[in-house]
Short mmCIF file of C-alpha atoms in Angstrom, two decimals:
data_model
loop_
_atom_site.label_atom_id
_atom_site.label_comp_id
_atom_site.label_asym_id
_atom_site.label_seq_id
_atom_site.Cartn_x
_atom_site.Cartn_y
_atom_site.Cartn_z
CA UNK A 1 205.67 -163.10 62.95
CA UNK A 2 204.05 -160.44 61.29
CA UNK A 3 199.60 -160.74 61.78
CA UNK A 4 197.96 -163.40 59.62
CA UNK A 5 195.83 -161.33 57.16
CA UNK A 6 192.23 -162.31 56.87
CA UNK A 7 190.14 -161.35 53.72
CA UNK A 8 187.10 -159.64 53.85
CA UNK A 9 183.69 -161.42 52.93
CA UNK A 10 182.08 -158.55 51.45
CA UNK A 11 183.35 -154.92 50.81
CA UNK A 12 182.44 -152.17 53.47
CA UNK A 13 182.26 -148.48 51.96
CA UNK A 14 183.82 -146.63 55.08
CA UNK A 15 185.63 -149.30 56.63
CA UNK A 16 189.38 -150.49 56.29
CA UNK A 17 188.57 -153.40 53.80
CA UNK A 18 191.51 -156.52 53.34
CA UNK A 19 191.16 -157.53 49.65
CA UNK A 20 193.10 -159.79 47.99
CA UNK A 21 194.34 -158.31 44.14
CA UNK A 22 192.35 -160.22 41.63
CA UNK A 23 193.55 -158.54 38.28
CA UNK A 24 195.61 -156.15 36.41
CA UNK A 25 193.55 -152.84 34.27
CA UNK A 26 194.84 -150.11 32.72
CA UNK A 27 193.38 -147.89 34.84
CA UNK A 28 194.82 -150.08 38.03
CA UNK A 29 194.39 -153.04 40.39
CA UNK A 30 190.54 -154.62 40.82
CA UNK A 31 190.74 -156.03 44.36
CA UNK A 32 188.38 -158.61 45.34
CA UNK A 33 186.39 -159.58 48.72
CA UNK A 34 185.35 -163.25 49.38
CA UNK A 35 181.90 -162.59 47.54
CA UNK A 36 184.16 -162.05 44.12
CA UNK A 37 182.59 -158.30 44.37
CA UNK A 38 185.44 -155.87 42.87
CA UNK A 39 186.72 -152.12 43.59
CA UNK A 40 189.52 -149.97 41.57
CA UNK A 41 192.32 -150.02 43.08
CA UNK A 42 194.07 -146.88 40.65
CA UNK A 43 197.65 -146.57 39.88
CA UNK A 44 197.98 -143.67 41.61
CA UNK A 45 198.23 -146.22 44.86
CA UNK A 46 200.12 -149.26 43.30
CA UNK A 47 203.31 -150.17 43.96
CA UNK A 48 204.14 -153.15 42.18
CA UNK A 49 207.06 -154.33 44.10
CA UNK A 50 205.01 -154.48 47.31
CA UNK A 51 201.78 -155.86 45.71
CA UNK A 52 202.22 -158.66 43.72
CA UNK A 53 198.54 -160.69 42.17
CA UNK A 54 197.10 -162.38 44.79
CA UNK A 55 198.53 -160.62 47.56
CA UNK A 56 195.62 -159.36 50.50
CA UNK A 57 195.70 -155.39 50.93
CA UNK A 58 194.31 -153.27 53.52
CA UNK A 59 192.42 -150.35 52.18
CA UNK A 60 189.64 -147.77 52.50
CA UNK A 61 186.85 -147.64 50.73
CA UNK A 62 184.71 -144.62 49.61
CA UNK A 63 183.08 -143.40 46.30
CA UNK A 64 184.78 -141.22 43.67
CA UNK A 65 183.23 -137.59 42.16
CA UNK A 66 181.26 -140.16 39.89
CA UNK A 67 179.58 -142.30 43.06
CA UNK A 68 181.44 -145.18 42.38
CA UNK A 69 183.06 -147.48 44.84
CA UNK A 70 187.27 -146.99 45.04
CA UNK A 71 189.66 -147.73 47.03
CA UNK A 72 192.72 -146.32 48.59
CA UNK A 73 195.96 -147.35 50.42
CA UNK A 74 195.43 -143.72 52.51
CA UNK A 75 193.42 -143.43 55.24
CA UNK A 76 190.95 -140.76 56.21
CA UNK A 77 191.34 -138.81 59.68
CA UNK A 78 188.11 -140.61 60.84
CA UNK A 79 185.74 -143.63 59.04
CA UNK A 80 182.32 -144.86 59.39
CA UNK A 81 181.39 -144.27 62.60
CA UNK A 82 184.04 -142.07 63.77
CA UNK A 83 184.41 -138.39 64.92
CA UNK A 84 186.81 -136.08 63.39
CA UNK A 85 187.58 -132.38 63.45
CA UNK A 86 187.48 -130.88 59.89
CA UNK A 87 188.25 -127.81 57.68
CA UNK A 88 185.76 -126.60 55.51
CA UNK A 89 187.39 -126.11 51.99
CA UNK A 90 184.47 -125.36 49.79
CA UNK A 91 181.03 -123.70 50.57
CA UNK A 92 177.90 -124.49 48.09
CA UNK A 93 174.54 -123.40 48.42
CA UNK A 94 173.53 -127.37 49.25
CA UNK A 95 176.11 -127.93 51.65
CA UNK A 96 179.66 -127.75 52.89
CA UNK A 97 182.92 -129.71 51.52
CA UNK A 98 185.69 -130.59 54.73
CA UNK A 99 188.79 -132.00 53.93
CA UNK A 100 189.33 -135.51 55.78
CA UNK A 101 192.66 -136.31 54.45
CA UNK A 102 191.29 -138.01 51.01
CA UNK A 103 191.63 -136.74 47.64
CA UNK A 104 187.32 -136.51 47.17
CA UNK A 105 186.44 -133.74 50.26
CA UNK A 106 183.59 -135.26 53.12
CA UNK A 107 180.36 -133.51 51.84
CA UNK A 108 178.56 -132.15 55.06
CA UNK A 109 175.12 -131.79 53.54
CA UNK A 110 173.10 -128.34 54.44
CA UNK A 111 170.47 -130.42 56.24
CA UNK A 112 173.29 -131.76 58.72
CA UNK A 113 174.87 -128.63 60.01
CA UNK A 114 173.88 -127.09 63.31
CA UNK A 115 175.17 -123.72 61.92
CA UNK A 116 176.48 -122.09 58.69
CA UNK A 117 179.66 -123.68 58.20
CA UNK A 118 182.53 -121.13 56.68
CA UNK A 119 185.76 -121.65 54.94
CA UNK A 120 188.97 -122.48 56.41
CA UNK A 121 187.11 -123.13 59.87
CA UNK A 122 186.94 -126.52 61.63
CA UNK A 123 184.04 -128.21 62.64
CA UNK A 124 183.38 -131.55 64.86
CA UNK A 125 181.56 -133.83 62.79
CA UNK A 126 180.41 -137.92 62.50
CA UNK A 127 181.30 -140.01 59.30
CA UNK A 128 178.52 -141.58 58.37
CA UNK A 129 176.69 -143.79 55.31
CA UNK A 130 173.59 -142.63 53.58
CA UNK A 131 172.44 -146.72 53.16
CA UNK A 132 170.20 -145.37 50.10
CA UNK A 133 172.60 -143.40 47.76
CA UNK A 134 176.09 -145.50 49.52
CA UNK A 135 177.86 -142.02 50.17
CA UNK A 136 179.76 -140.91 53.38
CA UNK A 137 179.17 -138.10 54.14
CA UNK A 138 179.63 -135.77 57.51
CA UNK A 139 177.34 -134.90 60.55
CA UNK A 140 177.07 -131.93 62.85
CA UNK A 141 174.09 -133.28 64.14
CA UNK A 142 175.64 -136.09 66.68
CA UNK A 143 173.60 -136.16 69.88
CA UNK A 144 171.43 -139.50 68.39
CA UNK A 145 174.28 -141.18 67.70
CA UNK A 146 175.43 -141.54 71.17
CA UNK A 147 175.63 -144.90 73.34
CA UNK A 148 173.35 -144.99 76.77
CA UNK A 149 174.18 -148.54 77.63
CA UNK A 150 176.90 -148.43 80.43
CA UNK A 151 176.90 -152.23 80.49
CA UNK A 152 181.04 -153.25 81.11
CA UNK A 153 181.73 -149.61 82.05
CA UNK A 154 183.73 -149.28 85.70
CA UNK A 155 185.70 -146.53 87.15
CA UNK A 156 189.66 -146.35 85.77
CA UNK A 157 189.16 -147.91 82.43
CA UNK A 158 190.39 -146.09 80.00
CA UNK A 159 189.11 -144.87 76.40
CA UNK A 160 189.83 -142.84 74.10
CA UNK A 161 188.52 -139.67 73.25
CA UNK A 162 188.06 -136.96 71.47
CA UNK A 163 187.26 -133.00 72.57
CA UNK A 164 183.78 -131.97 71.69
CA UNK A 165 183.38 -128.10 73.08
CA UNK A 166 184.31 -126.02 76.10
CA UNK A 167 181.24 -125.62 78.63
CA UNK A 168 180.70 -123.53 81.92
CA UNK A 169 182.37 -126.60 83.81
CA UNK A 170 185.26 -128.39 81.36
CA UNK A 171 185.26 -129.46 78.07
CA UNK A 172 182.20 -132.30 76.20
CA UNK A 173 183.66 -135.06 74.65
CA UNK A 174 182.77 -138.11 72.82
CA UNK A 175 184.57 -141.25 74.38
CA UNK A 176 185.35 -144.41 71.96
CA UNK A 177 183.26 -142.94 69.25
CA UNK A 178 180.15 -143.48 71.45
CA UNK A 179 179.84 -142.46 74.92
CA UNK A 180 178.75 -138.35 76.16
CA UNK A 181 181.28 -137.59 78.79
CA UNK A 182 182.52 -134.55 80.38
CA UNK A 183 186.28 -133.32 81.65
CA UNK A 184 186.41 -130.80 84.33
CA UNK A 185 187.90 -127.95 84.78
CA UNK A 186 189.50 -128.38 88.62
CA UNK A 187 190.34 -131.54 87.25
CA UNK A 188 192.62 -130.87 84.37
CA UNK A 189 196.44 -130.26 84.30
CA UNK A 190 197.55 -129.91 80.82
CA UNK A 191 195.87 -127.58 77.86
CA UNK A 192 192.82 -129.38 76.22
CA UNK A 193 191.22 -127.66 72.97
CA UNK A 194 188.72 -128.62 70.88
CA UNK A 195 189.40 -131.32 68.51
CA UNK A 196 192.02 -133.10 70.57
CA UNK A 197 192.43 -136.60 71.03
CA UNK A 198 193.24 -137.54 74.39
CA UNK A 199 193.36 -140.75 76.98
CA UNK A 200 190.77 -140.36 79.57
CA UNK A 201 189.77 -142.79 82.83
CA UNK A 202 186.40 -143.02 83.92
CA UNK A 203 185.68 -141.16 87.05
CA UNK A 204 182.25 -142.41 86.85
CA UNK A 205 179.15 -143.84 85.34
CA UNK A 206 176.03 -141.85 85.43
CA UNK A 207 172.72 -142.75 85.60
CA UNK A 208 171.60 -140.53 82.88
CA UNK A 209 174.13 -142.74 80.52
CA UNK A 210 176.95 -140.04 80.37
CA UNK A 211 180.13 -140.43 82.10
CA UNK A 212 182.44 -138.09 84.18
CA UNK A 213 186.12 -138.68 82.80
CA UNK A 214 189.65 -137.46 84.07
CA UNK A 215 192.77 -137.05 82.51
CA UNK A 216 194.39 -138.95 85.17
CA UNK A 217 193.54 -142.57 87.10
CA UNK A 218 191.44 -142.44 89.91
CA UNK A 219 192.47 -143.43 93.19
CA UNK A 220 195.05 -142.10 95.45
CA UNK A 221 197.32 -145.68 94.36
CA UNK A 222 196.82 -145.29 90.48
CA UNK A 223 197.57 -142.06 90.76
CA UNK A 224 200.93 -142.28 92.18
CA UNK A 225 201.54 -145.11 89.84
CA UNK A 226 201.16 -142.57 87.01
CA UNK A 227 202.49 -139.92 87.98
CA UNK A 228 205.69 -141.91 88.89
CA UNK A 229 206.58 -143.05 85.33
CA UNK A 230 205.70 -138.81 83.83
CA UNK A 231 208.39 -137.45 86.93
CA UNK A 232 210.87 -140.86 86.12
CA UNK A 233 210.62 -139.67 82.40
CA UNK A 234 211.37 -136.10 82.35
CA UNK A 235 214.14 -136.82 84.45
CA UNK A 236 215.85 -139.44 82.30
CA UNK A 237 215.02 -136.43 79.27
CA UNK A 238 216.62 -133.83 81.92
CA UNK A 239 220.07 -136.42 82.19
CA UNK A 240 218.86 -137.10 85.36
CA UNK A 241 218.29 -133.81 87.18
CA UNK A 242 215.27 -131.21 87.49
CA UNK A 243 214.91 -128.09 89.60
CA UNK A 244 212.05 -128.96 91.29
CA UNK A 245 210.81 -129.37 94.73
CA UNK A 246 208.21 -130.07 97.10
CA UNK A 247 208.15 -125.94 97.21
CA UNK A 248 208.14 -125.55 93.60
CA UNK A 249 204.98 -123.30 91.88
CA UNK A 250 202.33 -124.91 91.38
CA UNK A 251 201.77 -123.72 87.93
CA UNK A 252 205.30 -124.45 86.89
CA UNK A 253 204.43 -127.84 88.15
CA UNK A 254 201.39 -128.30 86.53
CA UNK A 255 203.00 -126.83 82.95
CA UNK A 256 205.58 -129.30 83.08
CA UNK A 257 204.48 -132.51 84.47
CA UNK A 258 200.94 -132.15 83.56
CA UNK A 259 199.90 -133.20 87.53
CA UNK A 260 198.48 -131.03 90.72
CA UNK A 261 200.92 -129.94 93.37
CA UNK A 262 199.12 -132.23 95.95
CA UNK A 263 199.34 -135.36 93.20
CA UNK A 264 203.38 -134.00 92.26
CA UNK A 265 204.13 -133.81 96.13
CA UNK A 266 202.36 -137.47 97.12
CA UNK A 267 204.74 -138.58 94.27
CA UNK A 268 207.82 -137.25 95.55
CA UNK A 269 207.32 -138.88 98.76
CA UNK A 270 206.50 -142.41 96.86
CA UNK A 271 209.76 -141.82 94.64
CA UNK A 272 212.06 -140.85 97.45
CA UNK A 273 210.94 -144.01 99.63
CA UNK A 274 211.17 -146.24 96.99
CA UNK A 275 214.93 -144.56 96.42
CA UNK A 276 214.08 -144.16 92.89
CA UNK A 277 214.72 -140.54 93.40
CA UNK A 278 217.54 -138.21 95.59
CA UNK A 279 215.79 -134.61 97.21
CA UNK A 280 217.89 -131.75 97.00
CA UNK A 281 217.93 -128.25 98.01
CA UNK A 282 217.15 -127.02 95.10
CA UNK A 283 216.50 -130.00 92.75
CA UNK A 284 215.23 -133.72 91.94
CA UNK A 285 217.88 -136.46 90.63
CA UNK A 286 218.46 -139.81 90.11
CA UNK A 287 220.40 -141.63 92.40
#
C-alpha cells in the first residue's frame, strides 16, 4: 500500500511541503496547508490527469524573482538546512547567483562568501532562510552551523555525508547535514572529491564534538561482512569469474573492489571457508 499522505499544518519556505489542491486560477493550482494559507502552484507543473482538486501534493517551496511564495513539483539539489555543491552562473557586484537545480538561481549574498566566487566554478555552500525578508539563500560561511552534541553517536553507525575539502590528512566533511568529521587518507580505498556524497561509519566520537569517519565498518567482523557482499557482487557482474588472487596488486585491488589488500585477503579466506567462493591459480569463481 502506497504511504498514507499527511497534510501539512502550515507552509514551510525550504521544506518539501504536502498540500492538498484547493482551487483552479488561470495562472495555476493554489494549494492549501491545514491553516487555509495558499501558494501558486503554476501550470508549468500541473498535470491534470495526476492531480485532480483535492488531491495532497508534495512540493517545494521557495520565492519567485518577485519574493513571493511558489511552489514546485522539482526539487532543489539541497533545502533548508542542507549542504550542496553549486555552480556559480551569474556574478553581481552584491553577490553571487549558483544554480541549485530550480528555475530562480540560490543568491549567495557578498557578505556570505569566504572568497570571491567566479563563474562556472563550484562552491560548498548551506541553504538557509533569512527569517526577516523569507528568502533562501546560500552560505559559505558554515562552521556555526555545525552540531557539537554527540548524544546517540557510537562507533559503526552510519550517516551520510557529504565532501567538504581536501586537508594535509584526508578530506573535511559534513555528516547528516550537521556533524564536522574527517576521512583519512591511509584509510580510503576508492577516489573521494569534493562535493561527493558518500556513506561513512563512525570510527569515533571526539571530545572536541567532531568525529573520525571511514568509508568502511569498523571492526575486523563488519568488515568482512562488507567486503563479502562488494567481492560476491562483482563476481555475479563478472558471470562468475575474476582474475584475482591472494597475490594480486594491491592497487588493482584497491581500484576495483574499493578495499585494502589485508581487508581483500581476510575476505578471501572468509569466502573460501564459507564455500561461497572456489581459489584458482589464477582466478576467483563461484562454485
Amino acid at each position: 500500500m502506497p504511504e498514507q499522505k499527511i497534510q501539512n499544518e502550515q507552509i514551510k519556505t525550504g521544506e518539501i511541503n504536502t498540500l492538498k489542491i484547493e482551487r483552479d486560477t488561470d495562472f495555476g493550482y493554489y494549494l492549501a496547508a491545514k491553516d487555509y494559507k495558499e501558494v501558486l502552484l503554476p501550470n508549468v507543473y500541473i498535470m491534470e490527469d495526476e492531480m485532480p482538486m483535492g488531491a495532497l501534493l508534495d512540493v517545494f517551496v521557495y520565492t519567485d524573482s518577485e519574493d513571493r511564495p511558489v511552489a514546485t513539483t522539482k526539487m532543489p539539489y539541497a533545502k533548508l538546512g542542507e549542504y550542496g555543491y553549486f555552480t556559480v552562473v551569474d556574478y553581481k557586484p552584491y553577490g553571487a547567483f549558483v544554480n541549485w537545480g530550480l528555475p530562480k538561481d540560490l543568491f549567495v549574498p557578498l557578505s556570505q562568501q569566504k572568497e570571491h566566487f567566479n563563474i562556472g566554478k563550484k562552491y560548498l555552500l548551506r541553504v538557509c532562510l533569512d527569517e526577516q525578508t523569507g528568502r533562501l539563500y546560500g552560505t559559505q560561511k558554515i562552521g556555526k552551523y555545525f552540531n557539537r552534541d554527540m548524544k546517540g553517536l557510537h562507533q559503526n553507525k552510519v550517516l551520510d555525508a557529504i565532501v567538504l575539502a581536501p586537508t594535509p590528512l584526508g578530506y573535511k566533511v559534513i555528516a547528516d547535514n550537521q556533524y564536522e568529521g574527517m576521512l583519512f587518507s591511509n584509510e580510503i580505498f576508492e577516489p573521494v572529491k569534493v562535493g561527493e556524497r558518500k556513506k561513512v561509519y563512525i570510527k569515533t566520537v571526539r571530545k572536541d564534538g567532531k568525529l573520525d569517519l571511514s568509508l568502511q565498518p569498523i571492526g575486523k567482523q563488519a568488515k568482512i561482512g562488507e567486503a563479502e557482499g562488494i567481492i560476491l557482487k562483482h563476481l555475479k557482474e563478472a558471470d562468475g569469474k575474476l582474475p584475482f588472487t591472494y597475490k594480486s596488486d594491491a592497487e588493482e585491488i584497491k581500484k576495483v573492489f574499493g578495499m585494502s589488500k589485508k581487508n581483500f585477503k581476510r575476505t578471501l579466506t572468509a569466502l573460501i571457508e564459507e564455500q561461497q567462493i572456489v581459489l584458482l591459480d589464477d582466478a576467483i569463481k563461484l562454485p
